[in-house]
């Protein structure tokens, strides 16, 4: 770790947060790696984003755009300092090695083995820098699956996630965001934090490996457990839940309301609020297993009751009764709801007058808010500053 005050002076950015003084050499591209390193940067780490001369691919993934920049790239690259390097150029490669030498953490998601010819593979850099933590993200591991491309859609398909997503009579469906990349990025960030903690204890770095397929299987939680522990064969249920009922959207007089009943007590409260007490006494609905066995007829009966009033009125009535429920928002509505609840979901990365609106880091610390003073960088934007920092260390 480096003195946070030194980094603040060198990079003209307030350096505070749980990871102040940690330096991350970010050689990752696209989403999983950059998402992990953005979380670290938000927490105060200095993240040096190393891109190829052409830049990270998501810079060209458009529309949509803000100005001339892809919003995909903007979503995972705030609080970073960027420079472009061509590893085939001896001078640029030397700069890459100097960045790694100053780093506490190196993050990369190159095809397994691709960095070896540059001496930047995990084994080589850890041999030179035993305290370095190297986080490697792959699609399908570094063994038999090393040659398989690591794209989120492929991981969603291969893991079985698509087989339990969508309507029962429809085709397998991907989740509407690259959720496996996000899961892998979260796992990488957790693994890095664990490795940093272990290094405080024993002084040794280590390699952290995360792959998309295992991340997806871990993220399947109860669905994967149903297969492994019970030999079940889950399939798509649309918006229904395999173990809970009622737990899905329902039509009302003027729109859709989501109801999430997690136990028998809540079901009784729901029936009381709907003025359908006979459903509580009905043996078909008395317990969660019974309700699951008769979910179709239960859905029909509840919909008949819910059509009597508009969604907003039902929302207030059911919440007063202690029934978990809520609106079915689009993304803009979700952001508005978070704002109305005082969660301040949007923060400006960079100066207020020219910064980029981004989604707030999802964790809060009682010691204070995080810093969002650095907008997602333009390609090679911080080369001079990074080279001056490296030169000062060599002097």
CSV table of C-alpha atoms in Angstrom, one decimal:
chain,number,residue,atom,x,y,z
A,1,UNK,CA,0.0,0.0,0.0
A,2,UNK,CA,1.0,3.6,-0.7
A,3,UNK,CA,0.5,6.6,1.6
A,4,UNK,CA,-3.0,7.9,0.6
A,5,UNK,CA,-1.7,11.5,0.8
A,6,UNK,CA,1.0,10.7,-1.8
A,7,UNK,CA,-1.7,9.4,-4.2
A,8,UNK,CA,-3.9,12.4,-3.5
A,9,UNK,CA,-1.1,14.7,-4.5
A,10,UNK,CA,0.0,12.7,-7.5
A,11,UNK,CA,-3.5,12.3,-9.0
A,12,UNK,CA,-5.2,15.5,-7.7
A,13,UNK,CA,-8.1,13.5,-6.2
A,14,UNK,CA,-9.3,13.2,-2.7
A,15,UNK,CA,-8.2,9.7,-1.5
A,16,UNK,CA,-10.3,8.3,1.3
A,17,UNK,CA,-12.5,5.3,1.9
A,18,UNK,CA,-11.9,1.8,3.1
A,19,UNK,CA,-9.3,1.1,0.4
A,20,UNK,CA,-7.4,4.4,0.4
A,21,UNK,CA,-3.7,3.7,-0.4
A,22,UNK,CA,-4.4,0.5,-2.4
A,23,UNK,CA,-3.2,0.6,-6.0
A,24,UNK,CA,-5.0,-1.5,-8.6
A,25,UNK,CA,-3.5,-2.3,-12.0
A,26,UNK,CA,-6.6,-2.9,-14.1
A,27,UNK,CA,-5.9,-4.9,-17.3
A,28,UNK,CA,-9.5,-6.0,-17.6
A,29,UNK,CA,-12.0,-5.3,-20.4
A,30,UNK,CA,-15.7,-5.1,-21.1
A,31,UNK,CA,-17.8,-5.7,-17.9
A,32,UNK,CA,-17.0,-8.2,-15.2
A,33,UNK,CA,-13.4,-7.0,-14.5
A,34,UNK,CA,-14.2,-3.3,-15.0
A,35,UNK,CA,-17.3,-3.6,-12.7
A,36,UNK,CA,-15.1,-5.1,-10.0
A,37,UNK,CA,-12.4,-2.5,-10.3
A,38,UNK,CA,-15.0,0.3,-10.3
A,39,UNK,CA,-16.3,-0.9,-6.9
A,40,UNK,CA,-12.7,-0.9,-5.6
A,41,UNK,CA,-12.1,2.6,-7.0
A,42,UNK,CA,-15.3,3.8,-5.3
A,43,UNK,CA,-13.9,2.5,-2.1
A,44,UNK,CA,-10.8,4.7,-2.4
A,45,UNK,CA,-8.4,2.5,-4.4
A,46,UNK,CA,-6.3,4.1,-7.1
A,47,UNK,CA,-7.3,2.2,-10.2
A,48,UNK,CA,-5.0,2.6,-13.3
A,49,UNK,CA,-7.1,1.4,-16.3
A,50,UNK,CA,-4.8,0.0,-19.0
A,51,UNK,CA,-6.4,-0.2,-22.4
A,52,UNK,CA,-5.2,-1.3,-25.8
A,53,UNK,CA,-4.5,1.5,-28.3
A,54,UNK,CA,-8.0,1.0,-29.7
A,55,UNK,CA,-9.6,1.3,-26.2
A,56,UNK,CA,-11.9,-1.0,-24.3
A,57,UNK,CA,-14.5,-2.6,-26.6
A,58,UNK,CA,-17.6,-1.1,-24.8
A,59,UNK,CA,-16.4,2.3,-25.9
A,60,UNK,CA,-17.8,1.3,-29.3
A,61,UNK,CA,-20.9,-0.5,-28.0
A,62,UNK,CA,-23.6,2.0,-29.0
A,63,UNK,CA,-26.4,3.2,-28.8
A,64,UNK,CA,-27.2,4.6,-26.4
A,65,UNK,CA,-24.7,7.4,-25.9
A,66,UNK,CA,-24.1,10.4,-23.7
A,67,UNK,CA,-22.5,13.0,-25.9
A,68,UNK,CA,-20.1,10.8,-27.9
A,69,UNK,CA,-19.4,8.2,-25.2
A,70,UNK,CA,-21.1,4.8,-24.9
A,71,UNK,CA,-23.3,4.6,-21.8
A,72,UNK,CA,-22.2,0.9,-21.5
A,73,UNK,CA,-18.6,2.1,-20.9
A,74,UNK,CA,-19.7,4.9,-18.6
A,75,UNK,CA,-21.6,2.4,-16.4
A,76,UNK,CA,-18.5,0.7,-15.0
A,77,UNK,CA,-15.5,3.0,-15.3
A,78,UNK,CA,-15.9,6.0,-13.0
A,79,UNK,CA,-13.1,6.9,-10.6
A,80,UNK,CA,-10.4,5.4,-12.8
A,81,UNK,CA,-7.3,6.8,-14.4
A,82,UNK,CA,-6.7,5.6,-18.0
A,83,UNK,CA,-3.8,5.1,-20.4
A,84,UNK,CA,-3.4,3.1,-23.5
A,85,UNK,CA,-0.5,0.7,-24.0
A,86,UNK,CA,0.5,-1.6,-26.8
A,87,UNK,CA,2.2,-4.6,-25.2
A,88,UNK,CA,3.9,-5.4,-28.5
A,89,UNK,CA,5.8,-2.1,-28.1
A,90,UNK,CA,8.8,-2.5,-25.8
A,91,UNK,CA,8.4,0.9,-24.3
A,92,UNK,CA,4.7,0.4,-23.6
A,93,UNK,CA,5.4,-3.0,-22.1
A,94,UNK,CA,8.0,-1.6,-19.8
A,95,UNK,CA,5.4,0.9,-18.6
A,96,UNK,CA,2.9,-1.9,-17.9
A,97,UNK,CA,5.5,-3.7,-15.8
A,98,UNK,CA,6.2,-0.5,-13.9
A,99,UNK,CA,2.5,-0.1,-13.1
A,100,UNK,CA,2.3,-3.7,-11.9
A,101,UNK,CA,5.4,-3.2,-9.7
A,102,UNK,CA,3.7,-0.3,-7.9
A,103,UNK,CA,0.4,-2.2,-7.5
A,104,UNK,CA,-1.2,-4.1,-4.7
A,105,UNK,CA,-3.7,-5.8,-7.0
A,106,UNK,CA,-3.6,-6.7,-10.7
A,107,UNK,CA,-6.9,-7.5,-12.4
A,108,UNK,CA,-7.0,-9.2,-15.8
A,109,UNK,CA,-9.5,-11.1,-18.0
A,110,UNK,CA,-7.3,-12.1,-20.9
A,111,UNK,CA,-7.6,-15.5,-22.5
A,112,UNK,CA,-5.7,-17.9,-20.2
A,113,UNK,CA,-2.1,-17.9,-21.2
A,114,UNK,CA,-2.3,-14.9,-23.5
A,115,UNK,CA,-0.2,-12.6,-21.1
A,116,UNK,CA,2.6,-15.1,-20.7
A,117,UNK,CA,4.6,-13.9,-23.7
A,118,UNK,CA,4.6,-10.4,-22.2
A,119,UNK,CA,5.7,-11.6,-18.8
A,120,UNK,CA,2.4,-10.3,-17.4
A,121,UNK,CA,0.8,-13.7,-16.5
A,122,UNK,CA,0.0,-14.4,-12.9
A,123,UNK,CA,2.9,-16.8,-12.4
A,124,UNK,CA,5.5,-14.4,-13.8
A,125,UNK,CA,4.3,-11.2,-12.0
A,126,UNK,CA,3.8,-13.0,-8.7
A,127,UNK,CA,7.3,-14.5,-8.9
A,128,UNK,CA,8.7,-11.0,-9.2
A,129,UNK,CA,6.2,-9.4,-6.7
A,130,UNK,CA,5.3,-12.0,-4.0
A,131,UNK,CA,3.0,-9.6,-2.2
A,132,UNK,CA,1.0,-8.9,-5.4
A,133,UNK,CA,-2.6,-10.1,-5.6
A,134,UNK,CA,-3.6,-11.2,-9.1
A,135,UNK,CA,-7.3,-11.5,-9.9
A,136,UNK,CA,-8.0,-13.4,-13.1
A,137,UNK,CA,-11.4,-13.6,-14.6
A,138,UNK,CA,-12.3,-16.2,-17.3
A,139,UNK,CA,-15.4,-17.5,-19.0
A,140,UNK,CA,-15.0,-21.2,-18.2
A,141,UNK,CA,-11.8,-21.5,-16.1
A,142,UNK,CA,-8.1,-21.9,-17.0
A,143,UNK,CA,-8.2,-25.7,-17.5
A,144,UNK,CA,-10.3,-27.6,-20.0
A,145,UNK,CA,-12.4,-24.5,-20.7
A,146,UNK,CA,-9.6,-22.1,-21.2
A,147,UNK,CA,-10.2,-21.7,-25.0
A,148,UNK,CA,-13.9,-21.0,-24.6
A,149,UNK,CA,-14.8,-17.3,-25.1
A,150,UNK,CA,-16.1,-15.6,-21.9
A,151,UNK,CA,-19.3,-13.8,-22.9
A,152,UNK,CA,-22.2,-13.4,-20.6
A,153,UNK,CA,-24.7,-14.8,-23.0
A,154,UNK,CA,-22.7,-18.0,-23.4
A,155,UNK,CA,-22.5,-18.4,-19.6
A,156,UNK,CA,-26.2,-17.8,-19.1
A,157,UNK,CA,-26.9,-20.5,-21.7
A,158,UNK,CA,-24.3,-23.0,-20.5
A,159,UNK,CA,-25.1,-22.7,-16.8
A,160,UNK,CA,-28.9,-23.4,-17.2
A,161,UNK,CA,-29.9,-19.9,-16.2
A,162,UNK,CA,-31.8,-19.4,-19.5
A,163,UNK,CA,-33.6,-22.7,-18.9
A,164,UNK,CA,-35.4,-21.3,-15.9
A,165,UNK,CA,-36.0,-17.9,-17.3
A,166,UNK,CA,-39.0,-17.0,-19.5
A,167,UNK,CA,-42.5,-18.3,-20.0
A,168,UNK,CA,-43.3,-22.0,-19.5
A,169,UNK,CA,-44.4,-22.3,-23.2
A,170,UNK,CA,-41.8,-20.0,-24.6
A,171,UNK,CA,-38.1,-20.4,-25.5
A,172,UNK,CA,-35.2,-20.2,-23.0
A,173,UNK,CA,-34.7,-16.5,-22.3
A,174,UNK,CA,-31.6,-14.6,-21.1
A,175,UNK,CA,-31.8,-12.1,-18.3
A,176,UNK,CA,-32.2,-8.5,-19.5
A,177,UNK,CA,-28.8,-7.5,-18.3
A,178,UNK,CA,-25.4,-9.2,-18.3
A,179,UNK,CA,-26.1,-10.5,-14.8
A,180,UNK,CA,-23.4,-13.3,-14.9
A,181,UNK,CA,-20.7,-10.6,-15.6
A,182,UNK,CA,-22.0,-8.6,-12.7
A,183,UNK,CA,-22.0,-11.7,-10.4
A,184,UNK,CA,-18.4,-12.5,-11.5
A,185,UNK,CA,-17.4,-8.9,-10.9
A,186,UNK,CA,-18.9,-9.0,-7.4
A,187,UNK,CA,-17.2,-12.3,-6.7
A,188,UNK,CA,-13.9,-10.9,-7.9
A,189,UNK,CA,-14.2,-7.8,-5.7
A,190,UNK,CA,-15.0,-10.0,-2.7
A,191,UNK,CA,-12.0,-12.3,-3.5
A,192,UNK,CA,-9.7,-9.4,-3.8
A,193,UNK,CA,-10.8,-7.9,-0.4
A,194,UNK,CA,-10.3,-11.3,1.2
A,195,UNK,CA,-6.8,-11.6,-0.3
A,196,UNK,CA,-5.9,-8.1,0.9
A,197,UNK,CA,-7.0,-9.0,4.4
A,198,UNK,CA,-5.0,-12.2,4.3
A,199,UNK,CA,-2.0,-10.3,3.1
A,200,UNK,CA,-2.2,-8.0,6.2
A,201,UNK,CA,-1.9,-11.2,8.3
A,202,UNK,CA,0.9,-13.0,6.5
A,203,UNK,CA,2.4,-10.5,4.0
A,204,UNK,CA,1.8,-12.8,1.0
A,205,UNK,CA,-0.2,-12.1,-2.1
A,206,UNK,CA,-2.1,-14.7,-4.0
A,207,UNK,CA,-4.0,-15.4,-7.1
A,208,UNK,CA,-7.7,-15.0,-7.1
A,209,UNK,CA,-9.6,-16.9,-9.9
A,210,UNK,CA,-13.2,-16.3,-10.9
A,211,UNK,CA,-15.0,-17.8,-13.9
A,212,UNK,CA,-18.4,-16.9,-15.3
A,213,UNK,CA,-19.8,-20.4,-15.3
A,214,UNK,CA,-19.2,-21.1,-11.6
A,215,UNK,CA,-20.4,-17.6,-10.8
A,216,UNK,CA,-23.7,-18.3,-12.7
A,217,UNK,CA,-24.1,-21.7,-10.9
A,218,UNK,CA,-23.5,-20.0,-7.6
A,219,UNK,CA,-26.0,-17.3,-8.5
A,220,UNK,CA,-28.7,-19.9,-9.3
A,221,UNK,CA,-28.8,-20.6,-5.5
A,222,UNK,CA,-32.1,-22.5,-4.8
A,223,UNK,CA,-32.5,-23.6,-8.4
A,224,UNK,CA,-29.0,-25.2,-8.5
A,225,UNK,CA,-29.6,-26.7,-5.0
A,226,UNK,CA,-32.9,-28.3,-6.3
A,227,UNK,CA,-30.8,-30.1,-8.9
A,228,UNK,CA,-27.8,-31.0,-6.8
A,229,UNK,CA,-29.6,-31.9,-3.5
A,230,UNK,CA,-33.0,-33.1,-4.7
A,231,UNK,CA,-32.5,-34.3,-8.3
A,232,UNK,CA,-35.2,-31.9,-9.4
A,233,UNK,CA,-35.5,-30.6,-13.0
A,234,UNK,CA,-36.5,-26.9,-12.7
A,235,UNK,CA,-38.0,-25.2,-15.7
A,236,UNK,CA,-39.2,-21.7,-16.6
A,237,UNK,CA,-42.2,-20.4,-14.6
A,238,UNK,CA,-42.6,-17.0,-16.1
A,239,UNK,CA,-42.9,-14.6,-13.2
A,240,UNK,CA,-43.9,-17.2,-10.7
A,241,UNK,CA,-41.6,-18.8,-8.0
A,242,UNK,CA,-40.9,-22.5,-7.8
A,243,UNK,CA,-41.4,-22.6,-4.0
A,244,UNK,CA,-43.6,-19.7,-3.0
A,245,UNK,CA,-47.2,-18.8,-3.9
A,246,UNK,CA,-48.6,-16.2,-4.4
A,247,UNK,CA,-45.3,-14.6,-5.4
A,248,UNK,CA,-45.8,-12.8,-8.8
A,249,UNK,CA,-47.4,-9.9,-10.6
A,250,UNK,CA,-51.2,-9.6,-10.6
A,251,UNK,CA,-53.6,-7.6,-12.7
A,252,UNK,CA,-55.7,-4.9,-10.9
A,253,UNK,CA,-58.4,-2.5,-12.1
A,254,UNK,CA,-55.8,-0.3,-13.8
A,255,UNK,CA,-52.4,-1.9,-13.8
A,256,UNK,CA,-50.1,-4.5,-12.3
A,257,UNK,CA,-49.2,-5.1,-8.7
A,258,UNK,CA,-46.5,-7.5,-7.5
A,259,UNK,CA,-47.4,-9.5,-4.4
A,260,UNK,CA,-44.7,-11.5,-2.6
A,261,UNK,CA,-46.1,-13.8,0.1
A,262,UNK,CA,-43.4,-15.7,2.0
A,263,UNK,CA,-45.4,-17.5,4.7
A,264,UNK,CA,-48.8,-18.6,5.8
A,265,UNK,CA,-49.3,-15.6,8.1
A,266,UNK,CA,-48.8,-13.2,5.2
A,267,UNK,CA,-51.3,-15.2,3.1
A,268,UNK,CA,-53.9,-14.8,5.8
A,269,UNK,CA,-53.2,-11.1,6.0
A,270,UNK,CA,-53.6,-10.9,2.2
A,271,UNK,CA,-56.9,-12.7,2.3
A,272,UNK,CA,-58.2,-10.4,5.0
A,273,UNK,CA,-57.2,-7.3,3.1
A,274,UNK,CA,-58.8,-8.7,-0.1
A,275,UNK,CA,-62.0,-9.6,1.9
A,276,UNK,CA,-61.7,-13.3,0.8
A,277,UNK,CA,-61.5,-15.1,4.2
A,278,UNK,CA,-62.8,-18.3,2.6
A,279,UNK,CA,-59.4,-18.8,0.8
A,280,UNK,CA,-57.6,-19.1,4.2
A,281,UNK,CA,-60.0,-21.9,5.2
A,282,UNK,CA,-59.7,-23.7,1.9
A,283,UNK,CA,-57.4,-26.8,2.3
A,284,UNK,CA,-56.0,-26.1,-1.2
A,285,UNK,CA,-54.4,-22.9,0.1
A,286,UNK,CA,-53.9,-23.5,3.8
A,287,UNK,CA,-50.1,-24.1,3.5
A,288,UNK,CA,-47.3,-23.1,1.2
A,289,UNK,CA,-46.9,-26.6,-0.4
A,290,UNK,CA,-50.7,-26.7,-0.9
A,291,UNK,CA,-50.7,-23.3,-2.5
A,292,UNK,CA,-47.9,-24.3,-4.8
A,293,UNK,CA,-49.8,-27.4,-5.8
A,294,UNK,CA,-52.8,-25.3,-6.7
A,295,UNK,CA,-51.1,-22.1,-7.9
A,296,UNK,CA,-53.1,-21.7,-11.1
A,297,UNK,CA,-56.5,-21.6,-9.5
A,298,UNK,CA,-55.2,-19.5,-6.7
A,299,UNK,CA,-53.8,-17.0,-9.2
A,300,UNK,CA,-57.2,-16.8,-10.9
A,301,UNK,CA,-59.1,-16.3,-7.6
A,302,UNK,CA,-56.8,-13.6,-6.4
A,303,UNK,CA,-56.9,-11.8,-9.7
A,304,UNK,CA,-60.7,-11.7,-9.6
A,305,UNK,CA,-60.5,-10.0,-6.2
A,306,UNK,CA,-57.7,-7.6,-7.2
A,307,UNK,CA,-59.6,-6.4,-10.3
A,308,UNK,CA,-62.0,-4.6,-7.9
A,309,UNK,CA,-59.6,-1.7,-7.2
A,310,UNK,CA,-56.7,0.2,-8.8
A,311,UNK,CA,-53.1,-0.8,-8.1
A,312,UNK,CA,-52.3,2.3,-6.0
A,313,UNK,CA,-55.2,1.7,-3.7
A,314,UNK,CA,-54.3,-2.0,-3.3
A,315,UNK,CA,-50.7,-1.1,-2.6
A,316,UNK,CA,-51.7,1.1,0.3
A,317,UNK,CA,-54.3,-1.3,1.6
A,318,UNK,CA,-52.0,-4.4,1.5
A,319,UNK,CA,-49.0,-2.6,3.0
A,320,UNK,CA,-51.1,-1.5,5.9
A,321,UNK,CA,-52.1,-5.1,6.3
A,322,UNK,CA,-48.4,-6.2,6.4
A,323,UNK,CA,-48.5,-7.9,3.0
A,324,UNK,CA,-45.3,-7.5,0.9
A,325,UNK,CA,-46.2,-5.8,-2.3
A,326,UNK,CA,-45.1,-3.2,-4.7
A,327,UNK,CA,-45.3,-1.7,-8.2
A,328,UNK,CA,-44.0,-3.2,-11.4
A,329,UNK,CA,-41.7,-0.4,-12.6
A,330,UNK,CA,-39.6,0.2,-15.6
A,331,UNK,CA,-36.0,1.2,-14.9
A,332,UNK,CA,-36.8,4.9,-14.8
A,333,UNK,CA,-39.6,4.1,-12.3
A,334,UNK,CA,-37.2,2.1,-10.2
A,335,UNK,CA,-34.8,5.0,-10.1
A,336,UNK,CA,-37.6,7.4,-9.1
A,337,UNK,CA,-38.8,5.1,-6.4
A,338,UNK,CA,-35.3,4.8,-4.9
A,339,UNK,CA,-35.1,8.6,-4.9
A,340,UNK,CA,-38.5,9.0,-3.3
A,341,UNK,CA,-37.3,6.5,-0.6
A,342,UNK,CA,-34.3,8.7,0.2
A,343,UNK,CA,-31.8,6.2,-1.2
A,344,UNK,CA,-30.1,8.8,-3.5
A,345,UNK,CA,-29.6,6.3,-6.3
A,346,UNK,CA,-27.9,8.7,-8.8
A,347,UNK,CA,-24.5,10.3,-8.2
A,348,UNK,CA,-22.5,12.6,-10.5
A,349,UNK,CA,-19.1,11.2,-11.3
A,350,UNK,CA,-16.8,14.2,-11.9
A,351,UNK,CA,-17.4,17.9,-11.5
A,352,UNK,CA,-21.1,18.9,-10.9
A,353,UNK,CA,-21.2,21.0,-14.1
A,354,UNK,CA,-19.6,18.4,-16.4
A,355,UNK,CA,-19.8,15.1,-14.7
A,356,UNK,CA,-21.6,11.9,-15.7
A,357,UNK,CA,-24.7,10.7,-13.9
A,358,UNK,CA,-24.1,7.1,-12.6
A,359,UNK,CA,-25.7,4.7,-10.2
A,360,UNK,CA,-24.5,5.1,-6.6
A,361,UNK,CA,-22.2,2.4,-5.1
A,362,UNK,CA,-24.7,0.1,-3.4
A,363,UNK,CA,-22.8,-0.1,-0.1
A,364,UNK,CA,-22.8,2.7,2.5
A,365,UNK,CA,-20.3,3.1,5.4
A,366,UNK,CA,-21.1,4.8,8.7
A,367,UNK,CA,-17.7,6.5,8.5
A,368,UNK,CA,-18.8,8.6,5.5
A,369,UNK,CA,-19.9,8.7,1.9
A,370,UNK,CA,-17.6,7.6,-0.9
A,371,UNK,CA,-15.9,9.9,-3.4
A,372,UNK,CA,-17.2,10.2,-7.0
A,373,UNK,CA,-14.9,13.0,-8.2
A,374,UNK,CA,-13.5,11.2,-11.3
A,375,UNK,CA,-15.7,10.8,-14.3
A,376,UNK,CA,-15.2,7.8,-16.5
A,377,UNK,CA,-12.0,8.6,-18.4
A,378,UNK,CA,-11.6,9.3,-22.1
A,379,UNK,CA,-9.2,6.9,-23.8
A,380,UNK,CA,-5.6,7.6,-22.8
A,381,UNK,CA,-6.7,10.6,-20.8
A,382,UNK,CA,-4.4,10.2,-17.8
A,383,UNK,CA,-1.2,9.1,-19.5
A,384,UNK,CA,0.9,12.1,-18.6
A,385,UNK,CA,-0.2,12.0,-14.9
A,386,UNK,CA,0.4,8.3,-14.6
A,387,UNK,CA,3.9,8.5,-16.2
A,388,UNK,CA,4.8,11.4,-13.9
A,389,UNK,CA,3.8,9.3,-10.9
A,390,UNK,CA,5.9,6.4,-12.1
A,391,UNK,CA,8.8,8.6,-12.9
A,392,UNK,CA,8.7,10.1,-9.4
A,393,UNK,CA,8.8,6.7,-7.9
A,394,UNK,CA,11.9,5.9,-10.0
A,395,UNK,CA,13.8,9.1,-9.0
